Amino acid sequence: MVFLPPYTATAVFIDNYHANYGGPGYNVGTGKPSTTSYVYPGTSISVFGTEYNLTSNTIRPLKPLSNTFCSAGAFFPDGTLLNLAGAEPATGVAEGFDKLRRYAPGPCSGGKCTQDWVETGNLHVYRWYPSTQTLVDGTVLAVGGSNVGGLVLNEASINVPTYELIYANGTTTPAPVTLPILQFTSAQNLVPAKSYNLYPILHLLPNAGVANEIFTVAGNQAIIWNYLSNSLVKTLPNTPLQPRAFPSSATSLLLPLVGPSYTPTVLVCGGSSGDMPNPVTLRDCYTIDPYSSTPTWTPTDSLPNGGQTMSDGLLLPDSTILLINGAHTGSGGGFMADDAVLTPLIYNHSAPSGSRFKSQPTTAIPRLYHSVAILLPTGEVLVAGSNPAVGYSASGSVPSGWPKFGNNGHTCALNQQQRQTSHYPTEYRVEIFSPPYITSGAARPVLSGVPATIHYGGSFSFSATIAGGPGGGQVRGSKVEAVLIAPGFHTHGQNMGQRMVRLTTTLVANGFGITAGGPRDASVIPPGVYLLWLVSDGVPSQGSWVKLQ
């Protein structure tokens, strides 16, 4: 799991309390593990939280008090990250299933951060593999999950078919509310359209009423649900052919939002079929306009390198989408995948049909289950992780009993899909992927005078220069626009809270000034701290943190 604390030059990772051999002595070049377990000073507890300094390439151990594994995250308006739920306890590590934790934003004195995790209470119920979304007033929503961990398939007896709210001020919240599409019976345990409901897909939709209307997918069921009035807004067509939530683990994003209408379009790509015992990866991709009078899943270009599951989808500032990590065989879950996706893809929804995907340079490092990726303020992408074994494994070999394994106390209906001849060790190396707008070598805009705070519906100004521009470096591309991006919280191929808004942009005549219009309202993008970019002919500046309120 990874996120960027606003106003810092860091990325924060959280994981499980299992043995950690990725600390001092680890060979970052070869991936050879350290011979010494990385533990908190004076304890035998393995480090399972880390701050990675993007400037100095150094790490600082962080210490959550409860198990953060299999959790979820979302940001409050001040940039504080709320991490909720988790997994089982261990010696010196509290049970995390119902825990609430906060991590403060920067800025950090002298660039050196000292903040750490603070436990701030409990959820109403246990949740393992829930999803989150920040609402229009800055409240965080938690949806679904199971009350038992260590699963691939959810079951009715342990299903948590509810959602609940967490307020920024920490006051008591209402009791959980049932979400009908999360419900299923024991007779439907092996009906993927119902039971494949972990890490449900959530996207807050722009709407004229500034309501908490959220596109939601669980299994193959898709709806718009108002999570404040607790009511169904609209039933949408089922996702085509197959379920898309975990363990199908499809990639889903809200395409960049453009005013004045901010009409939302959702993209869903890949995942795995509901076939038992051997799921098949999917290569089909679709879009849907949820508010259309006749919403339809419309096919777009298919994944060109074959089916993919567990791939991370990232919104890039040039309005393209990066698909990276994952597998070409199997599904989400421990030892449930093989044939790592080594070739990233960039998807351009504005390109002509048939030419929307472009393959990118390959990596040599497999990134399967428990891998992550996130957009950095530089415009690069941080890529990390991979641990199909769940606990630490130097060999990455399949366990005894393969291909059968336990699921909630009995044999799972699925077979493990990693081959006996495959080896995917616990991966600690971090990579940086550079999109084409960086590798092209094109001059990039440089921002100055960016305001600390911007407002809904209001305009704001800043300055920009670009090497080689007219008049001493004026930005005068044929298409220049400011964009806001919420980098989000990333885990298990889910990109919680990620979204992008393209702002109305005006260039000051014969000068370096830029005037942009703030988003219409909080349903377009909730109040929070985001990265502001200026993009000139597809080449972005570096991102600057701004607070939207």
Coordinates of C-alpha atoms in Angstrom, one line a residue:
M1 CA 0.0 0.0 0.0
V2 CA 1.3 3.4 -0.9
F3 CA 0.3 7.1 -0.8
L4 CA 2.0 10.5 -1.0
P5 CA 1.6 12.8 2.2
P6 CA 0.9 16.2 0.7
Y7 CA 3.5 19.0 1.0
T8 CA 6.3 16.4 1.4
A9 CA 8.9 14.8 -0.9
T10 CA 8.0 11.4 0.4
A11 CA 6.0 8.3 -0.3
V12 CA 4.7 6.2 2.6
F13 CA 4.4 2.4 2.4
I14 CA 2.5 0.2 4.8
D15 CA 2.4 -3.6 4.9
N16 CA 2.2 -6.6 7.2
Y17 CA 4.1 -7.5 10.3
H18 CA 5.7 -10.5 8.7
A19 CA 9.5 -10.9 8.5
N20 CA 11.2 -8.0 6.6
Y21 CA 14.6 -8.5 4.9
G22 CA 14.4 -5.3 2.9
G23 CA 16.2 -3.0 5.3
P24 CA 19.9 -2.3 5.9
G25 CA 22.0 -4.8 4.0
Y26 CA 19.5 -5.3 1.2
N27 CA 21.0 -5.2 -2.3
V28 CA 18.9 -2.7 -4.3
G29 CA 20.7 -3.7 -7.5
T30 CA 20.1 -7.4 -7.5
G31 CA 17.1 -7.7 -5.1
K32 CA 19.1 -10.0 -2.9
P33 CA 17.6 -9.8 0.6
S34 CA 19.4 -8.7 3.7
T35 CA 20.8 -11.4 6.0
T36 CA 19.4 -9.5 9.0
S37 CA 15.7 -9.0 9.7
Y38 CA 14.6 -5.3 9.7
V39 CA 13.0 -4.7 13.1
Y40 CA 12.0 -1.8 15.2
P41 CA 14.9 -0.9 17.7
G42 CA 14.7 -2.8 20.9
T43 CA 12.0 -5.2 19.6
S44 CA 11.6 -8.3 17.6
I45 CA 8.8 -6.7 15.6
S46 CA 9.5 -6.4 11.9
V47 CA 9.2 -3.0 10.3
F48 CA 5.9 -2.8 8.4
G49 CA 5.6 0.9 7.7
T50 CA 8.2 3.0 5.9
E51 CA 8.7 6.6 4.7
Y52 CA 10.6 6.7 1.4
N53 CA 12.4 10.0 0.8
L54 CA 12.1 10.6 -2.9
T55 CA 14.9 13.2 -2.9
S56 CA 17.6 11.4 -0.8
N57 CA 16.6 7.8 -1.7
T58 CA 16.5 7.0 2.0
I59 CA 14.0 5.2 4.3
R60 CA 12.7 6.0 7.7
P61 CA 10.8 3.3 9.7
L62 CA 7.2 4.1 10.7
K63 CA 5.4 2.3 13.4
P64 CA 1.6 1.7 13.1
L65 CA 0.3 0.2 16.3
S66 CA -2.1 -2.2 14.6
N67 CA -1.8 -4.4 11.5
T68 CA -2.3 -2.3 8.4
F69 CA -2.3 -5.2 6.0
C70 CA -5.3 -5.4 3.5
S71 CA -6.5 -2.0 4.6
A72 CA -7.9 1.0 2.7
G73 CA -7.2 4.8 2.7
A74 CA -8.6 8.2 1.9
F75 CA -7.7 11.8 2.6
F76 CA -9.4 14.4 4.7
P77 CA -9.6 18.0 3.4
D78 CA -6.4 19.1 5.2
G79 CA -4.3 16.4 3.5
T80 CA -4.3 13.9 6.5
L81 CA -4.5 10.3 5.3
L82 CA -7.0 8.1 7.0
N83 CA -6.1 4.5 6.9
L84 CA -8.8 2.1 8.1
A85 CA -9.2 -1.6 8.7
G86 CA -6.5 -4.2 8.4
A87 CA -5.7 -7.7 9.5
E88 CA -4.9 -10.1 12.3
P89 CA -2.8 -9.3 15.4
A90 CA 0.7 -10.6 16.3
T91 CA 3.0 -10.2 19.3
G92 CA 3.4 -6.5 19.8
V93 CA 1.0 -5.6 16.9
A94 CA -2.7 -5.1 17.6
E95 CA -5.5 -6.5 15.5
G96 CA -6.3 -4.1 12.7
F97 CA -9.6 -5.1 11.3
D98 CA -11.5 -2.2 12.9
K99 CA -8.8 0.3 13.5
L100 CA -8.6 3.9 12.3
R101 CA -5.2 5.5 11.8
R102 CA -4.1 9.0 10.7
Y103 CA -1.0 10.2 9.0
A104 CA -0.4 13.9 9.0
P105 CA 0.7 15.9 5.9
G106 CA 3.7 18.2 5.6
P107 CA 5.3 20.5 5.3
C108 CA 8.3 19.1 7.1
S109 CA 10.9 21.3 8.7
G110 CA 14.1 21.3 6.6
G111 CA 12.5 18.7 4.4
K112 CA 12.9 16.1 7.2
C113 CA 9.6 14.6 8.3
T114 CA 9.1 13.2 11.8
Q115 CA 5.4 12.4 11.8
D116 CA 4.2 8.8 12.4
W117 CA 0.9 6.9 12.6
V118 CA -1.6 7.9 15.2
E119 CA -4.4 5.5 16.1
T120 CA -7.7 7.5 16.4
G121 CA -10.4 5.0 17.2
N122 CA -12.4 2.2 15.7
L123 CA -14.8 1.4 12.9
H124 CA -18.2 0.1 13.9
V125 CA -17.4 -3.4 12.5
Y126 CA -14.5 -5.4 11.3
R127 CA -13.5 -4.8 7.7
W128 CA -10.9 -6.7 5.6
Y129 CA -10.5 -5.6 1.9
P130 CA -12.9 -2.6 2.1
S131 CA -12.9 0.4 -0.2
T132 CA -12.9 4.1 0.6
Q133 CA -14.0 7.4 -1.0
T134 CA -13.8 11.0 0.3
L135 CA -17.3 12.6 0.2
V136 CA -18.3 16.1 -0.8
D137 CA -18.0 17.4 2.7
G138 CA -14.6 15.8 3.4
T139 CA -16.1 12.8 5.3
V140 CA -14.5 9.5 4.5
L141 CA -16.7 6.6 3.4
A142 CA -15.8 2.9 4.0
V143 CA -17.6 0.2 2.0
G144 CA -17.8 -3.5 2.3
G145 CA -15.2 -6.1 3.2
S146 CA -15.1 -9.3 5.2
N147 CA -14.8 -9.8 8.9
V148 CA -12.1 -12.5 8.5
G149 CA -8.8 -12.2 6.6
G150 CA -6.6 -14.5 4.7
L151 CA -9.1 -15.2 1.9
V152 CA -9.4 -15.3 -1.8
L153 CA -13.2 -15.8 -1.9
N154 CA -15.6 -14.0 0.3
E155 CA -18.5 -16.0 1.9
A156 CA -21.9 -15.1 3.2
S157 CA -21.1 -16.1 6.8
I158 CA -18.2 -13.6 7.0
N159 CA -19.4 -11.0 4.5
V160 CA -19.8 -7.4 5.6
P161 CA -22.4 -5.9 3.3
T162 CA -22.5 -2.4 4.9
Y163 CA -20.9 1.0 4.7
E164 CA -20.1 3.6 7.3
L165 CA -18.8 7.1 7.6
I166 CA -15.7 8.5 9.4
Y167 CA -15.8 12.3 10.2
A168 CA -12.7 14.4 10.0
N169 CA -13.3 15.9 13.5
G170 CA -13.5 12.4 15.0
T171 CA -17.0 12.7 16.3
T172 CA -19.3 9.6 16.6
T173 CA -20.7 8.5 13.3
P174 CA -24.0 6.7 12.5
A175 CA -24.3 3.0 12.5
P176 CA -23.4 1.1 9.4
V177 CA -26.0 0.9 6.6
T178 CA -26.6 -2.1 4.3
L179 CA -25.7 -1.8 0.7
P180 CA -27.9 -4.3 -1.2
I181 CA -25.5 -5.2 -3.9
L182 CA -23.0 -6.4 -1.3
Q183 CA -25.5 -9.0 0.0
F184 CA -25.5 -12.6 -0.9
T185 CA -26.6 -15.9 0.6
S186 CA -24.5 -19.1 1.4
A187 CA -26.1 -20.6 -1.7
Q188 CA -24.4 -17.9 -3.7
N189 CA -20.9 -18.3 -2.2
L190 CA -19.7 -19.7 -5.5
V191 CA -21.7 -17.2 -7.7
P192 CA -19.0 -14.7 -8.7
A193 CA -21.6 -12.1 -9.8
K194 CA -22.5 -11.9 -6.1
S195 CA -19.6 -13.1 -4.0
Y196 CA -16.7 -11.3 -5.8
N197 CA -17.4 -8.2 -3.9
L198 CA -14.2 -7.4 -2.0
Y199 CA -12.5 -4.1 -2.6
P200 CA -15.6 -2.8 -4.4
I201 CA -15.1 -0.2 -7.1
L202 CA -16.1 3.3 -6.1
H203 CA -16.1 6.6 -8.1
L204 CA -17.7 9.8 -6.8
L205 CA -19.7 11.3 -9.7
P206 CA -20.0 15.0 -10.5
N207 CA -23.6 16.0 -10.2
A208 CA -25.6 19.2 -10.2
G209 CA -27.0 18.6 -6.7
V210 CA -23.5 18.2 -5.2
A211 CA -24.7 14.9 -3.7
N212 CA -22.7 11.9 -2.6
E213 CA -23.7 9.9 -5.7
I214 CA -21.1 7.2 -6.2
F215 CA -20.6 4.7 -9.0
T216 CA -20.3 1.3 -7.3
V217 CA -19.4 -2.1 -8.7
A218 CA -19.5 -5.4 -6.6
G219 CA -19.4 -8.7 -8.4
N220 CA -20.9 -7.8 -11.8
Q221 CA -23.5 -5.5 -10.3
A222 CA -23.2 -1.7 -11.1
I223 CA -25.2 1.1 -9.5
I224 CA -25.2 4.7 -8.5
W225 CA -25.8 4.9 -4.8
N226 CA -26.3 8.0 -2.6
Y227 CA -24.3 7.2 0.5
L228 CA -25.7 10.1 2.5
S229 CA -29.4 9.6 1.8
N230 CA -28.8 5.8 1.8
S231 CA -30.8 5.4 -1.4
L232 CA -30.5 4.0 -4.9
V233 CA -30.0 6.7 -7.5
K234 CA -29.8 4.4 -10.6
T235 CA -29.4 0.7 -11.5
L236 CA -26.8 0.3 -14.2
P237 CA -26.3 -2.6 -16.6
N238 CA -24.2 -5.4 -15.2
T239 CA -20.5 -5.3 -16.1
P240 CA -20.1 -7.3 -19.4
L241 CA -19.8 -11.0 -19.1
Q242 CA -17.8 -11.2 -15.9
P243 CA -17.4 -9.8 -12.3
R244 CA -14.8 -7.1 -12.0
A245 CA -14.2 -6.7 -8.2
F246 CA -11.7 -8.8 -6.2
P247 CA -10.5 -11.4 -6.9
S248 CA -11.3 -10.6 -10.5
S249 CA -9.2 -7.4 -9.8
A250 CA -10.1 -5.3 -12.9
T251 CA -8.6 -1.9 -13.4
S252 CA -11.1 0.9 -13.1
L253 CA -10.7 4.7 -13.4
L254 CA -12.9 7.8 -13.8
L255 CA -11.6 9.4 -17.0
P256 CA -10.4 13.1 -16.6
L257 CA -13.3 15.4 -15.9
V258 CA -13.7 18.5 -18.1
G259 CA -16.0 21.5 -17.4
P260 CA -18.4 23.0 -17.7
S261 CA -20.5 19.8 -17.7
Y262 CA -18.0 17.5 -16.0
T263 CA -19.8 14.5 -17.6
P264 CA -18.3 11.4 -15.9
T265 CA -17.1 8.4 -17.9
V266 CA -15.9 5.3 -16.2
L267 CA -13.3 3.0 -17.7
V268 CA -13.0 -0.7 -16.7
C269 CA -10.2 -2.9 -18.2
G270 CA -9.3 -6.5 -17.8
G271 CA -9.6 -8.5 -14.6
S272 CA -10.3 -12.2 -14.4
S273 CA -13.2 -14.5 -15.2
G274 CA -15.4 -16.2 -12.6
D275 CA -14.4 -19.6 -14.0
M276 CA -13.7 -22.2 -11.2
P277 CA -11.3 -23.7 -10.4
N278 CA -9.2 -21.9 -13.0
P279 CA -10.0 -18.2 -13.7
V280 CA -8.9 -16.7 -17.0
T281 CA -7.6 -13.2 -17.4
L282 CA -9.6 -10.8 -19.5
R283 CA -8.4 -8.4 -22.1
D284 CA -11.6 -6.5 -22.8
C285 CA -12.1 -2.8 -21.9
Y286 CA -15.3 -0.8 -21.6
T287 CA -16.5 2.6 -20.8
I288 CA -19.8 3.7 -19.4
D289 CA -21.5 7.1 -18.9
P290 CA -23.4 6.4 -15.7
Y291 CA -25.8 9.4 -16.0
S292 CA -26.7 8.7 -19.6
S293 CA -30.5 8.2 -20.2
T294 CA -29.5 4.8 -21.6
P295 CA -26.2 3.8 -19.9
T296 CA -24.3 1.2 -21.9
W297 CA -21.0 -0.6 -21.5
T298 CA -19.3 0.5 -24.7
P299 CA -16.3 -1.5 -25.9
T300 CA -13.1 0.4 -26.4
D301 CA -9.7 -1.0 -27.5
S302 CA -8.8 -4.3 -25.9
L303 CA -5.5 -4.8 -24.0
P304 CA -3.0 -5.5 -26.8
N305 CA -0.7 -7.9 -24.9
G306 CA -3.4 -10.2 -23.7
G307 CA -5.5 -10.4 -20.6
Q308 CA -4.4 -8.6 -17.4
T309 CA -5.5 -8.8 -13.8
M310 CA -4.3 -6.7 -10.8
S311 CA -2.9 -4.0 -13.0
D312 CA -2.6 -0.5 -11.5
G313 CA -4.2 2.3 -13.5
L314 CA -2.8 5.8 -13.1
L315 CA -4.1 9.1 -14.4
L316 CA -1.2 11.0 -16.0
P317 CA -1.2 14.8 -16.2
D318 CA -1.3 14.7 -20.1
S319 CA -4.7 13.0 -19.7
T320 CA -3.5 9.6 -20.7
I321 CA -3.7 6.5 -18.5
L322 CA -0.8 4.2 -17.5
L323 CA -1.6 0.5 -16.9
I324 CA 1.3 -1.1 -15.1
N325 CA 1.9 -4.2 -12.9
G326 CA -0.2 -7.3 -12.6
A327 CA -0.4 -10.7 -14.4
H328 CA -1.5 -12.3 -17.6
T329 CA -2.6 -15.5 -15.9
G330 CA -4.9 -16.1 -13.0
S331 CA -6.6 -13.6 -10.6
G332 CA -6.0 -11.6 -7.5
G333 CA -4.9 -13.5 -4.3
G334 CA -1.9 -15.3 -2.9
F335 CA -0.2 -17.6 -5.5
M336 CA -3.2 -16.9 -7.7
A337 CA -1.4 -15.5 -10.7
D338 CA 1.5 -16.1 -13.1
D339 CA 3.1 -14.6 -16.2
A340 CA 3.8 -11.1 -14.9
V341 CA 2.9 -8.1 -16.9
L342 CA 6.3 -6.7 -17.8
T343 CA 5.2 -4.3 -20.5
P344 CA 3.3 -1.2 -19.3
L345 CA 0.6 0.3 -21.5
I346 CA -0.5 3.9 -22.0
Y347 CA -4.1 4.4 -23.0
N348 CA -5.3 7.5 -24.7
H349 CA -9.1 7.7 -24.8
S350 CA -8.9 10.6 -27.3
A351 CA -7.0 8.6 -29.9
P352 CA -8.8 6.9 -32.7
S353 CA -10.4 3.5 -32.0
G354 CA -7.8 0.8 -32.6
S355 CA -4.8 2.9 -31.7
R356 CA -5.6 3.9 -28.1
F357 CA -3.0 1.6 -26.4
K358 CA 0.7 2.0 -26.8
S359 CA 3.2 -0.4 -25.3
Q360 CA 6.0 1.1 -23.2
P361 CA 9.6 -0.1 -22.3
T362 CA 9.6 -3.4 -20.4
T363 CA 10.8 -4.0 -16.9
A364 CA 12.7 -7.1 -15.7
I365 CA 11.0 -7.1 -12.3
P366 CA 7.7 -9.0 -11.9
R367 CA 5.1 -7.0 -10.1
L368 CA 2.2 -9.4 -9.1
Y369 CA 0.0 -9.6 -6.0
H370 CA 0.7 -6.7 -3.5
S371 CA 2.5 -4.5 -6.0
V372 CA 1.7 -0.8 -6.2
A373 CA 2.3 2.3 -8.4
I374 CA 1.6 6.0 -7.8
L375 CA 2.1 9.2 -9.7
L376 CA 4.8 11.5 -8.3
P377 CA 5.0 15.3 -8.4
T378 CA 7.8 15.0 -10.9
G379 CA 5.4 13.4 -13.4
E380 CA 7.2 10.1 -13.0
V381 CA 5.6 7.0 -11.6
L382 CA 6.9 5.1 -8.5
V383 CA 6.5 1.3 -8.9
A384 CA 7.1 -1.1 -6.0
G385 CA 6.2 -4.3 -4.3
S386 CA 5.1 -7.8 -5.2
N387 CA 4.6 -10.6 -2.8
P388 CA 2.4 -13.5 -3.9
A389 CA 3.4 -15.5 -0.8
V390 CA 1.7 -12.8 1.4
G391 CA 4.4 -13.5 4.1
Y392 CA 8.1 -13.1 3.4
S393 CA 9.4 -15.6 0.9
A394 CA 13.0 -15.7 -0.3
S395 CA 12.2 -18.3 -3.0
G396 CA 8.7 -17.3 -4.1
S397 CA 7.8 -20.9 -4.7
V398 CA 4.3 -22.4 -4.4
P399 CA 3.4 -23.9 -1.0
S400 CA 2.9 -27.5 -0.1
G401 CA -0.5 -28.7 -1.0
W402 CA -0.5 -26.8 -4.3
P403 CA -2.7 -26.2 -6.2
K404 CA -5.3 -26.5 -3.3
F405 CA -5.4 -24.1 -0.4
G406 CA -7.6 -23.2 2.5
N407 CA -10.3 -20.5 2.4
N408 CA -12.2 -19.7 5.6
G409 CA -11.5 -23.1 7.1
H410 CA -12.1 -25.3 4.1
T411 CA -10.7 -26.0 0.7
C412 CA -11.1 -23.1 -1.8
A413 CA -13.1 -23.7 -5.0
L414 CA -10.2 -22.0 -6.9
N415 CA -6.9 -23.6 -7.7
Q416 CA -3.7 -21.6 -7.2
Q417 CA -2.6 -20.4 -10.6
Q418 CA 1.1 -19.8 -10.0
R419 CA 3.0 -22.7 -11.7
Q420 CA 5.3 -25.0 -9.7
T421 CA 8.2 -24.0 -11.8
S422 CA 7.6 -20.2 -11.2
H423 CA 9.3 -18.2 -8.5
Y424 CA 8.3 -14.8 -7.3
P425 CA 10.2 -13.8 -4.2
T426 CA 9.2 -11.0 -1.9
E427 CA 10.2 -7.9 -3.8
Y428 CA 11.7 -4.8 -2.1
R429 CA 13.1 -2.9 -5.1
V430 CA 11.6 0.4 -6.1
E431 CA 11.5 1.5 -9.7
I432 CA 10.7 4.8 -11.4
F433 CA 8.8 4.7 -14.7
S434 CA 9.2 7.8 -16.9
P435 CA 6.3 8.4 -19.3
P436 CA 6.9 9.6 -22.8
Y437 CA 6.5 13.2 -21.9
I438 CA 9.7 12.9 -19.9
T439 CA 11.7 10.6 -22.1
S440 CA 11.0 12.8 -25.1
G441 CA 13.3 15.4 -23.7
A442 CA 10.8 18.2 -24.5
A443 CA 11.1 21.4 -22.5
R444 CA 8.7 21.4 -19.5
P445 CA 6.8 24.4 -18.1
V446 CA 8.1 25.7 -14.8
L447 CA 5.6 27.1 -12.4
S448 CA 6.0 30.0 -9.9
G449 CA 3.6 31.9 -7.7
V450 CA 1.2 29.1 -7.3
P451 CA -1.3 30.0 -4.6
A452 CA -1.5 27.9 -1.4
T453 CA -5.3 27.8 -1.6
I454 CA -7.8 27.8 -4.5
H455 CA -11.6 27.9 -4.3
Y456 CA -14.5 26.2 -6.0
G457 CA -15.9 28.3 -8.8
G458 CA -13.2 31.0 -8.4
S459 CA -10.3 31.9 -10.6
F460 CA -6.7 31.9 -9.5
S461 CA -3.4 33.0 -11.1
F462 CA 0.2 31.9 -11.2
S463 CA 3.2 32.3 -13.6
A464 CA 4.9 29.8 -15.9
T465 CA 8.0 29.8 -18.1
I466 CA 9.3 27.3 -20.6
A467 CA 12.8 27.0 -22.2
G468 CA 12.8 28.3 -25.7
G469 CA 9.4 30.0 -25.5
P470 CA 8.8 33.3 -27.1
G471 CA 9.4 36.6 -25.3
G472 CA 12.0 35.1 -23.0
G473 CA 10.2 31.8 -22.2
Q474 CA 6.4 32.4 -22.4
V475 CA 4.3 29.3 -22.5
R476 CA 2.5 29.5 -25.9
G477 CA 1.7 25.9 -26.9
S478 CA -1.2 25.3 -29.2
K479 CA -3.0 23.6 -26.3
V480 CA -2.2 24.8 -22.7
E481 CA -4.3 23.7 -19.7
A482 CA -4.0 23.5 -16.0
V483 CA -5.1 20.2 -14.3
L484 CA -5.7 19.0 -10.8
I485 CA -4.8 15.5 -9.8
A486 CA -5.6 13.5 -6.7
P487 CA -2.9 10.9 -6.5
G488 CA -5.0 8.7 -4.2
F489 CA -4.3 5.6 -2.1
H490 CA -3.1 2.5 -3.9
T491 CA -3.4 -1.2 -3.0
H492 CA -4.3 -4.4 -4.7
G493 CA -4.8 -2.8 -8.0
Q494 CA -7.3 -0.3 -6.5
N495 CA -6.6 3.4 -6.8
M496 CA -8.9 4.8 -4.1
G497 CA -9.8 8.5 -4.5
Q498 CA -7.7 9.0 -7.6
R499 CA -9.2 11.6 -10.0
M500 CA -8.2 14.3 -12.4
V501 CA -9.9 17.6 -13.4
R502 CA -9.0 19.7 -16.4
L503 CA -9.4 23.4 -15.6
T504 CA -10.4 26.3 -17.8
T505 CA -7.1 28.0 -18.6
T506 CA -6.3 31.5 -20.0
L507 CA -2.8 32.8 -20.9
V508 CA -2.1 36.4 -20.1
A509 CA -1.3 38.2 -23.3
N510 CA 2.4 39.2 -23.8
G511 CA 3.3 37.8 -20.4
F512 CA 4.0 34.8 -18.2
G513 CA 0.7 34.8 -16.3
I514 CA -1.8 32.0 -16.3
T515 CA -5.3 32.3 -15.0
A516 CA -7.3 29.1 -14.2
G517 CA -10.8 28.5 -13.0
G518 CA -11.4 26.3 -9.9
P519 CA -13.6 23.2 -10.2
R520 CA -17.4 23.8 -10.1
D521 CA -18.1 22.1 -6.8
A522 CA -17.1 19.3 -4.4
S523 CA -18.8 16.6 -6.4
V524 CA -16.3 17.2 -9.2
I525 CA -13.5 16.8 -6.7
P526 CA -13.9 16.8 -2.9
P527 CA -12.1 19.4 -0.7
G528 CA -8.5 18.4 -0.2
V529 CA -4.9 18.9 -1.1
Y530 CA -4.0 18.1 -4.7
L531 CA -1.3 18.4 -7.3
L532 CA -1.6 21.3 -9.8
W533 CA 0.0 20.9 -13.2
L534 CA 0.3 23.0 -16.3
V535 CA 0.4 21.0 -19.5
S536 CA 1.6 22.5 -22.8
D537 CA 1.1 20.4 -25.9
G538 CA 1.1 17.2 -23.8
V539 CA 4.1 18.1 -21.8
P540 CA 3.4 18.8 -18.1
S541 CA 5.2 20.9 -15.5
Q542 CA 6.1 19.3 -12.2
G543 CA 3.1 19.2 -9.8
S544 CA 2.6 21.8 -7.1
W545 CA 0.5 21.0 -4.0
V546 CA -2.5 23.3 -3.6
K547 CA -5.4 23.2 -1.2
L548 CA -8.9 23.2 -2.7
Q549 CA -11.8 24.5 -0.5

